[in-house]
PDB file of C-alpha atoms in Angstrom:
ATOM      1  CA  MET A   1       5.484  -1.313   5.244  1.00 31.00           C
ATOM      2  CA  TYR A   2       3.845   1.429   7.232  1.00 33.00           C
ATOM      3  CA  VAL A   3       1.647   4.274   6.667  1.00 34.00           C
ATOM      4  CA  ASP A   4       0.742   4.316  10.503  1.00 38.00           C
ATOM      5  CA  ARG A   5      -2.817   3.506  11.403  1.00 44.00           C
ATOM      6  CA  PHE A   6      -3.345   7.060  12.806  1.00 37.00           C
ATOM      7  CA  TYR A   7      -4.156   7.881   9.484  1.00 41.00           C
ATOM      8  CA  ARG A   8      -7.661   6.608  10.133  1.00 44.00           C
ATOM      9  CA  ASP A   9      -8.176   9.811  12.227  1.00 44.00           C
ATOM     10  CA  GLU A  10      -6.312  12.337   9.810  1.00 45.00           C
ATOM     11  CA  SER A  11      -7.777  10.837   6.516  1.00 46.00           C
ATOM     12  CA  GLY A  12     -11.120  12.916   6.739  1.00 45.00           C
ATOM     13  CA  SER A  13     -12.626   9.452   7.004  1.00 62.00           C
ATOM     14  CA  ASN A  14     -15.063  10.067   9.591  1.00 75.00           C
ATOM     15  CA  ASP A  15     -17.755  10.412   6.982  1.00 88.00           C
ATOM     16  CA  LEU A  16     -17.473   6.764   6.134  1.00 93.00           C
ATOM     17  CA  ALA A  17     -18.619   3.706   7.974  1.00 95.00           C
ATOM     18  CA  SER A  18     -15.676   1.708   9.110  1.00 94.00           C
ATOM     19  CA  PHE A  19     -15.104  -2.027   9.899  1.00 96.00           C
ATOM     20  CA  ARG A  20     -12.230  -4.603  10.181  1.00 96.00           C
ATOM     21  CA  VAL A  21     -11.750  -7.844   8.552  1.00 97.00           C
ATOM     22  CA  ALA A  22      -9.012 -10.119   9.971  1.00 95.00           C
ATOM     23  CA  VAL A  23      -8.108 -13.379   8.233  1.00 96.00           C
ATOM     24  CA  ARG A  24      -5.000 -14.548   9.858  1.00 94.00           C
ATOM     25  CA  GLU A  25      -2.133 -12.538   8.933  1.00 91.00           C
ATOM     26  CA  THR A  26      -4.371 -10.351   6.800  1.00 94.00           C
ATOM     27  CA  ASP A  27      -5.752  -7.426   8.696  1.00 95.00           C
ATOM     28  CA  LEU A  28      -7.838  -5.214   6.782  1.00 97.00           C
ATOM     29  CA  TYR A  29      -9.294  -1.776   7.928  1.00 96.00           C
ATOM     30  CA  ILE A  30     -12.251  -0.667   5.497  1.00 96.00           C
ATOM     31  CA  GLY A  31     -14.270   2.407   4.913  1.00 96.00           C
ATOM     32  CA  VAL A  32     -17.450   2.795   2.869  1.00 97.00           C
ATOM     33  CA  LEU A  33     -20.365   5.017   2.578  1.00 96.00           C
ATOM     34  CA  PRO A  34     -22.624   4.500   5.771  1.00 95.00           C
ATOM     35  CA  GLY A  35     -25.707   3.503   3.647  1.00 95.00           C
ATOM     36  CA  VAL A  36     -23.848   0.683   2.028  1.00 96.00           C
ATOM     37  CA  TYR A  37     -22.311  -0.899   5.265  1.00 96.00           C
ATOM     38  CA  SER A  38     -23.995  -4.068   6.689  1.00 97.00           C
ATOM     39  CA  LYS A  39     -23.012  -7.089   8.403  1.00 97.00           C
ATOM     40  CA  GLU A  40     -23.734  -9.067   5.221  1.00 98.00           C
ATOM     41  CA  LEU A  41     -21.122  -6.812   3.421  1.00 98.00           C
ATOM     42  CA  GLU A  42     -18.591  -7.468   6.058  1.00 97.00           C
ATOM     43  CA  GLN A  43     -19.093 -11.054   5.765  1.00 98.00           C
ATOM     44  CA  GLN A  44     -18.715 -10.973   2.001  1.00 98.00           C
ATOM     45  CA  VAL A  45     -15.282  -9.265   2.401  1.00 98.00           C
ATOM     46  CA  GLU A  46     -14.236 -11.841   4.819  1.00 98.00           C
ATOM     47  CA  THR A  47     -15.364 -14.663   2.346  1.00 98.00           C
ATOM     48  CA  LEU A  48     -13.480 -13.054  -0.372  1.00 98.00           C
ATOM     49  CA  VAL A  49     -10.133 -12.695   1.729  1.00 98.00           C
ATOM     50  CA  TRP A  50     -10.336 -16.454   2.637  1.00 98.00           C
ATOM     51  CA  GLN A  51     -10.616 -16.994  -1.158  1.00 98.00           C
ATOM     52  CA  LEU A  52      -7.782 -14.770  -2.088  1.00 98.00           C
ATOM     53  CA  ARG A  53      -5.547 -16.410   0.478  1.00 98.00           C
ATOM     54  CA  ARG A  54      -6.518 -20.017  -0.381  1.00 98.00           C
ATOM     55  CA  GLU A  55      -6.178 -19.672  -4.138  1.00 98.00           C
ATOM     56  CA  LEU A  56      -2.492 -18.034  -3.432  1.00 98.00           C
ATOM     57  CA  GLU A  57      -1.617 -20.800  -1.033  1.00 98.00           C
ATOM     58  CA  GLU A  58      -2.823 -23.381  -3.358  1.00 98.00           C
ATOM     59  CA  TYR A  59      -0.563 -21.892  -6.296  1.00 98.00           C
ATOM     60  CA  ILE A  60       2.399 -21.654  -4.135  1.00 98.00           C
ATOM     61  CA  LYS A  61       2.333 -25.423  -3.551  1.00 98.00           C
ATOM     62  CA  GLN A  62       2.912 -25.780  -7.149  1.00 97.00           C
ATOM     63  CA  ASP A  63       5.290 -23.027  -7.519  1.00 98.00           C
ATOM     64  CA  PRO A  64       7.122 -22.676  -4.252  1.00 98.00           C
ATOM     65  CA  VAL A  65       9.682 -20.098  -5.829  1.00 98.00           C
ATOM     66  CA  PHE A  66       6.912 -17.729  -6.034  1.00 98.00           C
ATOM     67  CA  LYS A  67       6.898 -17.346  -2.277  1.00 97.00           C
ATOM     68  CA  THR A  68      10.837 -17.086  -1.613  1.00 96.00           C
ATOM     69  CA  THR A  69      12.134 -15.364  -4.725  1.00 97.00           C
ATOM     70  CA  LEU A  70      13.390 -11.615  -4.414  1.00 95.00           C
ATOM     71  CA  VAL A  71      13.489 -11.029  -8.144  1.00 96.00           C
ATOM     72  CA  PRO A  72      11.084 -10.928 -10.963  1.00 96.00           C
ATOM     73  CA  HIS A  73       9.477 -14.283 -11.490  1.00 97.00           C
ATOM     74  CA  LEU A  74       7.819 -16.328 -14.446  1.00 96.00           C
ATOM     75  CA  LEU A  75       4.369 -17.535 -13.430  1.00 96.00           C
ATOM     76  CA  GLN A  76       3.205 -21.222 -13.900  1.00 95.00           C
ATOM     77  CA  PRO A  77       0.130 -21.964 -16.047  1.00 94.00           C
ATOM     78  CA  GLY A  78      -3.189 -21.882 -14.188  1.00 93.00           C
ATOM     79  CA  ALA A  79      -2.042 -18.879 -11.595  1.00 98.00           C
ATOM     80  CA  PRO A  80      -5.059 -17.363  -9.937  1.00 98.00           C
ATOM     81  CA  PRO A  81      -5.822 -13.656 -10.844  1.00 98.00           C
ATOM     82  CA  VAL A  82      -4.090 -12.240  -7.570  1.00 98.00           C
ATOM     83  CA  ALA A  83      -0.808 -13.972  -8.233  1.00 98.00           C
ATOM     84  CA  LEU A  84      -0.902 -12.372 -11.707  1.00 98.00           C
ATOM     85  CA  MET A  85      -1.536  -9.150 -10.274  1.00 98.00           C
ATOM     86  CA  MET A  86       1.289  -9.456  -7.829  1.00 99.00           C
ATOM     87  CA  THR A  87       3.819 -10.746 -10.647  1.00 98.00           C
ATOM     88  CA  ARG A  88       2.945  -8.003 -12.966  1.00 98.00           C
ATOM     89  CA  ALA A  89       3.538  -5.440 -10.292  1.00 98.00           C
ATOM     90  CA  ALA A  90       6.848  -6.939  -8.908  1.00 98.00           C
ATOM     91  CA  ASN A  91       8.220  -7.643 -12.296  1.00 98.00           C
ATOM     92  CA  GLN A  92       7.963  -4.037 -13.350  1.00 98.00           C
ATOM     93  CA  CYS A  93       9.757  -3.184 -10.422  1.00 98.00           C
ATOM     94  CA  GLY A  94      12.348  -5.591 -10.444  1.00 97.00           C
ATOM     95  CA  VAL A  95      11.381  -7.411  -7.109  1.00 97.00           C
ATOM     96  CA  GLY A  96       9.722 -10.693  -6.062  1.00 97.00           C
ATOM     97  CA  PRO A  97       6.110 -11.133  -6.281  1.00 98.00           C
ATOM     98  CA  MET A  98       5.571 -11.265  -2.570  1.00 97.00           C
ATOM     99  CA  ALA A  99       6.546  -7.665  -2.376  1.00 96.00           C
ATOM    100  CA  ALA A 100       3.116  -6.939  -3.643  1.00 98.00           C
ATOM    101  CA  VAL A 101       0.943  -9.406  -1.863  1.00 97.00           C
ATOM    102  CA  ALA A 102      -0.482  -6.945   0.871  1.00 96.00           C
ATOM    103  CA  GLY A 103      -1.248  -4.313  -2.019  1.00 98.00           C
ATOM    104  CA  ALA A 104      -2.851  -7.104  -4.248  1.00 98.00           C
ATOM    105  CA  TYR A 105      -5.322  -8.133  -1.389  1.00 98.00           C
ATOM    106  CA  ALA A 106      -6.022  -4.506  -0.653  1.00 98.00           C
ATOM    107  CA  GLU A 107      -6.663  -3.723  -4.214  1.00 99.00           C
ATOM    108  CA  THR A 108      -8.874  -6.713  -5.089  1.00 99.00           C
ATOM    109  CA  VAL A 109     -11.020  -5.991  -1.916  1.00 99.00           C
ATOM    110  CA  GLY A 110     -11.199  -2.390  -2.730  1.00 98.00           C
ATOM    111  CA  ARG A 111     -12.241  -2.974  -6.488  1.00 98.00           C
ATOM    112  CA  GLU A 112     -14.993  -5.218  -5.399  1.00 98.00           C
ATOM    113  CA  LEU A 113     -16.355  -2.527  -2.965  1.00 98.00           C
ATOM    114  CA  LEU A 114     -16.255   0.000  -5.564  1.00 98.00           C
ATOM    115  CA  LYS A 115     -19.142  -2.031  -7.075  1.00 97.00           C
ATOM    116  CA  VAL A 116     -21.272  -0.914  -4.081  1.00 97.00           C
ATOM    117  CA  SER A 117     -19.722   2.290  -2.946  1.00 97.00           C
ATOM    118  CA  PRO A 118     -18.052   5.036  -4.739  1.00 95.00           C
ATOM    119  CA  GLU A 119     -15.927   5.969  -1.413  1.00 95.00           C
ATOM    120  CA  VAL A 120     -13.722   3.152  -0.305  1.00 96.00           C
ATOM    121  CA  ILE A 121     -10.683   2.868   1.785  1.00 96.00           C
ATOM    122  CA  VAL A 122      -8.939  -0.294   2.270  1.00 97.00           C
ATOM    123  CA  GLU A 123      -5.872  -0.391   4.451  1.00 96.00           C
ATOM    124  CA  ASN A 124      -3.846  -3.682   4.783  1.00 94.00           C
ATOM    125  CA  GLY A 125      -1.057  -3.363   7.180  1.00 87.00           C
ATOM    126  CA  GLY A 126      -0.349   0.191   6.108  1.00 84.00           C
ATOM    127  CA  ASP A 127      -0.916  -0.488   2.313  1.00 94.00           C
ATOM    128  CA  ILE A 128      -3.881   1.565   1.185  1.00 96.00           C
ATOM    129  CA  PHE A 129      -6.511   1.457  -1.524  1.00 98.00           C
ATOM    130  CA  LEU A 130      -8.197   4.622  -2.025  1.00 97.00           C
ATOM    131  CA  ALA A 131     -11.240   5.913  -4.019  1.00 96.00           C
ATOM    132  CA  SER A 132     -12.768   9.178  -2.954  1.00 94.00           C
ATOM    133  CA  ARG A 133     -14.869  11.953  -4.488  1.00 90.00           C
ATOM    134  CA  LYS A 134     -13.018  14.394  -1.949  1.00 90.00           C
ATOM    135  CA  LYS A 135      -9.620  15.291  -0.660  1.00 90.00           C
ATOM    136  CA  ARG A 136      -8.023  12.759   1.754  1.00 91.00           C
ATOM    137  CA  LEU A 137      -5.228  12.974   4.127  1.00 91.00           C
ATOM    138  CA  VAL A 138      -2.961   9.989   4.744  1.00 92.00           C
ATOM    139  CA  GLY A 139      -0.572  10.310   7.589  1.00 90.00           C
ATOM    140  CA  VAL A 140       2.943   9.550   7.298  1.00 90.00           C
ATOM    141  CA  PHE A 141       4.847   7.256  10.001  1.00 84.00           C
ATOM    142  CA  ALA A 142       8.577   7.185   9.458  1.00 83.00           C
ATOM    143  CA  GLY A 143       9.946   5.535  12.620  1.00 77.00           C
ATOM    144  CA  THR A 144      12.257   7.946  14.632  1.00 80.00           C
ATOM    145  CA  SER A 145      12.725  10.305  11.791  1.00 88.00           C
ATOM    146  CA  PRO A 146      11.685  13.815  13.032  1.00 80.00           C
ATOM    147  CA  PHE A 147       9.224  13.930  10.262  1.00 85.00           C
ATOM    148  CA  SER A 148       7.237  10.887  11.690  1.00 82.00           C
ATOM    149  CA  GLY A 149       3.732  11.978  12.590  1.00 85.00           C
ATOM    150  CA  LYS A 150       3.920  15.530  11.496  1.00 89.00           C
ATOM    151  CA  LEU A 151       3.216  14.950   7.795  1.00 91.00           C
ATOM    152  CA  ALA A 152       0.371  13.704   5.640  1.00 92.00           C
ATOM    153  CA  LEU A 153       0.021  13.263   2.065  1.00 94.00           C
ATOM    154  CA  GLU A 154      -2.951  15.257   0.453  1.00 93.00           C
ATOM    155  CA  LEU A 155      -4.645  13.209  -2.069  1.00 92.00           C
ATOM    156  CA  GLU A 156      -6.753  14.811  -4.668  1.00 82.00           C
ATOM    157  CA  THR A 157      -9.545  13.090  -6.833  1.00 76.00           C
ATOM    158  CA  SER A 158      -8.215  13.658 -10.352  1.00 80.00           C
ATOM    159  CA  LYS A 159      -6.574  10.202 -10.260  1.00 84.00           C
ATOM    160  CA  ASN A 160      -8.840   7.589  -8.706  1.00 88.00           C
ATOM    161  CA  PRO A 161      -8.554   5.001  -7.457  1.00 95.00           C
ATOM    162  CA  LEU A 162      -5.111   5.174  -5.923  1.00 96.00           C
ATOM    163  CA  GLY A 163      -2.700   2.822  -4.239  1.00 98.00           C
ATOM    164  CA  ILE A 164      -0.509   4.529  -1.305  1.00 97.00           C
ATOM    165  CA  CYS A 165       2.095   1.910   0.091  1.00 96.00           C
ATOM    166  CA  THR A 166       5.153   2.288   2.335  1.00 93.00           C
ATOM    167  CA  SER A 167       8.288   0.368   2.840  1.00 91.00           C
ATOM    168  CA  SER A 168      10.537   0.751   5.775  1.00 84.00           C
ATOM    169  CA  GLY A 169      14.019  -0.749   6.527  1.00 64.00           C
ATOM    170  CA  THR A 170      13.869   0.659  10.354  1.00 58.00           C
ATOM    171  CA  VAL A 171      10.283   0.007  11.435  1.00 63.00           C
ATOM    172  CA  GLY A 172       7.966  -3.023  11.345  1.00 58.00           C
ATOM    173  CA  PRO A 173       8.632  -6.835  10.330  1.00 56.00           C
ATOM    174  CA  SER A 174       8.615  -6.538   6.537  1.00 63.00           C
ATOM    175  CA  PHE A 175      12.065  -7.387   4.708  1.00 60.00           C
ATOM    176  CA  SER A 176      14.054  -4.599   2.909  1.00 66.00           C
ATOM    177  CA  PHE A 177      17.368  -4.494   1.696  1.00 71.00           C
ATOM    178  CA  GLY A 178      17.634  -0.940   2.785  1.00 71.00           C
ATOM    179  CA  ARG A 179      17.321   1.440   5.645  1.00 81.00           C
ATOM    180  CA  ALA A 180      14.887   4.123   4.630  1.00 88.00           C
ATOM    181  CA  ASP A 181      12.690   5.314   7.550  1.00 90.00           C
ATOM    182  CA  ALA A 182       9.936   5.337   4.843  1.00 91.00           C
ATOM    183  CA  ALA A 183       9.671   4.924   1.126  1.00 94.00           C
ATOM    184  CA  ILE A 184       6.236   5.949   0.152  1.00 96.00           C
ATOM    185  CA  ILE A 185       4.748   5.381  -3.302  1.00 97.00           C
ATOM    186  CA  VAL A 186       1.596   6.610  -4.923  1.00 97.00           C
ATOM    187  CA  ALA A 187       0.520   4.724  -7.949  1.00 98.00           C
ATOM    188  CA  GLU A 188      -2.344   3.777 -10.365  1.00 97.00           C
ATOM    189  CA  ASN A 189      -2.947   0.545  -8.169  1.00 97.00           C
ATOM    190  CA  THR A 190      -2.025  -0.812  -4.856  1.00 98.00           C
ATOM    191  CA  ALA A 191      -0.163  -3.799  -5.972  1.00 99.00           C
ATOM    192  CA  LEU A 192       2.168  -1.652  -8.007  1.00 99.00           C
ATOM    193  CA  ALA A 193       2.495   0.861  -5.291  1.00 98.00           C
ATOM    194  CA  ASP A 194       3.531  -1.944  -2.922  1.00 97.00           C
ATOM    195  CA  ALA A 195       6.113  -3.252  -5.062  1.00 98.00           C
ATOM    196  CA  ALA A 196       7.604  -0.069  -6.021  1.00 98.00           C
ATOM    197  CA  ALA A 197       7.874   0.922  -2.364  1.00 96.00           C
ATOM    198  CA  SER A 198       9.935  -2.024  -1.813  1.00 95.00           C
ATOM    199  CA  ALA A 199      12.121  -1.161  -4.936  1.00 96.00           C
ATOM    200  CA  ALA A 200      12.621   2.339  -3.663  1.00 97.00           C
ATOM    201  CA  GLY A 201      13.349   1.394  -0.024  1.00 94.00           C
ATOM    202  CA  ASN A 202      15.895  -1.272  -1.109  1.00 94.00           C
ATOM    203  CA  ALA A 203      18.050   1.335  -2.707  1.00 95.00           C
ATOM    204  CA  VAL A 204      18.231   3.582   0.291  1.00 95.00           C
ATOM    205  CA  THR A 205      20.788   2.834   3.034  1.00 94.00           C
ATOM    206  CA  THR A 206      21.944   6.440   3.939  1.00 95.00           C
ATOM    207  CA  VAL A 207      20.637   9.910   3.310  1.00 95.00           C
ATOM    208  CA  ASP A 208      22.965  10.142   0.248  1.00 97.00           C
ATOM    209  CA  ASP A 209      21.054   7.161  -1.281  1.00 97.00           C
ATOM    210  CA  ILE A 210      17.741   9.222  -1.364  1.00 97.00           C
ATOM    211  CA  PRO A 211      18.141  10.364  -5.098  1.00 98.00           C
ATOM    212  CA  LYS A 212      19.015   6.467  -5.911  1.00 97.00           C
ATOM    213  CA  GLY A 213      15.687   5.512  -4.325  1.00 97.00           C
ATOM    214  CA  ILE A 214      13.810   8.030  -6.402  1.00 98.00           C
ATOM    215  CA  GLU A 215      15.497   6.850  -9.593  1.00 98.00           C
ATOM    216  CA  ALA A 216      14.775   3.403  -8.750  1.00 97.00           C
ATOM    217  CA  VAL A 217      11.058   4.010  -9.318  1.00 97.00           C
ATOM    218  CA  ASN A 218      10.297   7.232 -11.324  1.00 96.00           C
ATOM    219  CA  GLY A 219      10.639   5.647 -14.592  1.00 95.00           C
ATOM    220  CA  ILE A 220       7.940   2.911 -13.949  1.00 98.00           C
ATOM    221  CA  ARG A 221       4.546   3.146 -15.684  1.00 98.00           C
ATOM    222  CA  GLY A 222       1.836   3.707 -13.362  1.00 97.00           C
ATOM    223  CA  VAL A 223       3.953   5.248 -10.559  1.00 98.00           C
ATOM    224  CA  TYR A 224       2.612   8.895  -9.850  1.00 97.00           C
ATOM    225  CA  GLY A 225       4.974   9.801  -7.220  1.00 97.00           C
ATOM    226  CA  VAL A 226       7.555   8.896  -4.550  1.00 98.00           C
ATOM    227  CA  LEU A 227       8.453  10.468  -0.988  1.00 97.00           C
ATOM    228  CA  ILE A 228      11.722   8.789   0.673  1.00 96.00           C
ATOM    229  CA  ILE A 229      12.423   9.643   4.371  1.00 95.00           C
ATOM    230  CA  LYS A 230      15.705   8.933   5.836  1.00 94.00           C
ATOM    231  CA  ASP A 231      16.728  10.322   9.341  1.00 92.00           C
ATOM    232  CA  ASP A 232      16.241  14.004   9.063  1.00 94.00           C
ATOM    233  CA  LYS A 233      16.221  14.428   5.338  1.00 95.00           C
ATOM    234  CA  MET A 234      13.547  13.527   2.623  1.00 95.00           C
ATOM    235  CA  GLY A 235      13.102  13.523  -1.085  1.00 96.00           C
ATOM    236  CA  ALA A 236      10.159  13.539  -3.538  1.00 97.00           C
ATOM    237  CA  TRP A 237       9.271  13.170  -7.123  1.00 98.00           C
ATOM    238  CA  GLY A 238       6.079  13.315  -9.000  1.00 96.00           C
ATOM    239  CA  ASP A 239       2.639  13.989  -7.736  1.00 92.00           C
ATOM    240  CA  ILE A 240       3.427  14.377  -4.057  1.00 94.00           C
ATOM    241  CA  LYS A 241       1.650  16.980  -1.972  1.00 94.00           C
ATOM    242  CA  LEU A 242       2.400  17.328   1.557  1.00 94.00           C
ATOM    243  CA  ALA A 243       0.439  18.882   4.545  1.00 91.00           C
ATOM    244  CA  PRO A 244       1.241  19.381   8.028  1.00 91.00           C
ATOM    245  CA  VAL A 245      -0.631  16.994  10.547  1.00 87.00           C
ATOM    246  CA  LYS A 246      -2.814  19.227  12.884  1.00 77.00           C
ATOM    247  CA  LYS A 247      -2.658  18.188  16.520  1.00 67.00           C
ATOM    248  CA  LYS A 248      -5.965  17.394  18.128  1.00 59.00           C
ATOM    249  CA  LYS A 249      -7.234  19.662  20.853  1.00 54.00           C
ATOM    250  CA  GLY A 250      -7.548  18.367  24.325  1.00 47.00           C
TER     251      GLY A 250
END
């Protein structure tokens, strides 16, 4: 799943204090208001990520199917909140719960940071939790498509916070049944956006499948918009506003 990390430069986030938290496979890039940032806050986020990972890993020991299934799943009693968030999102979208893991981590960390900063960006491997009082641009990376690196999503503040996630069948290590260069979802939370991006991407093998990808998610409650890119074609539905990416001088 990729909204390429060049979005850090295009998002208008230079007004934020940025830091990175990496815990095993989880690699978070985080932006908060400068007056909020501290080494202590950074440590608190790292502790939270370790806790989320530990809780999920312990749950998977008692429910190993949770980790491997590619279809909706019934949780066992005692599941931690992060597993519940993943499962709710995935079941809405008809995919397995691990399709929402990166989004669920970003959502949980973002919600915690909102307690201390009204401006928050949390990116986890291209899956983004965004809470902002100003317009932000999120750059779009779509592999070898001619649209790649030339477009950005323009995100307003009327619906806040948001989840913005991408699934690709041609770029990166994430599993997809499809071959979309990018299936991008804007949704009411990041776990849902993550799962819906997987569902949309799974439906697209050729450019003719772009409408199928849109149809796979446009009836899901909480999904605000979808953008699908395949080769030199794209299709969009819902609350999607595109802007050109301005090349930097020099």
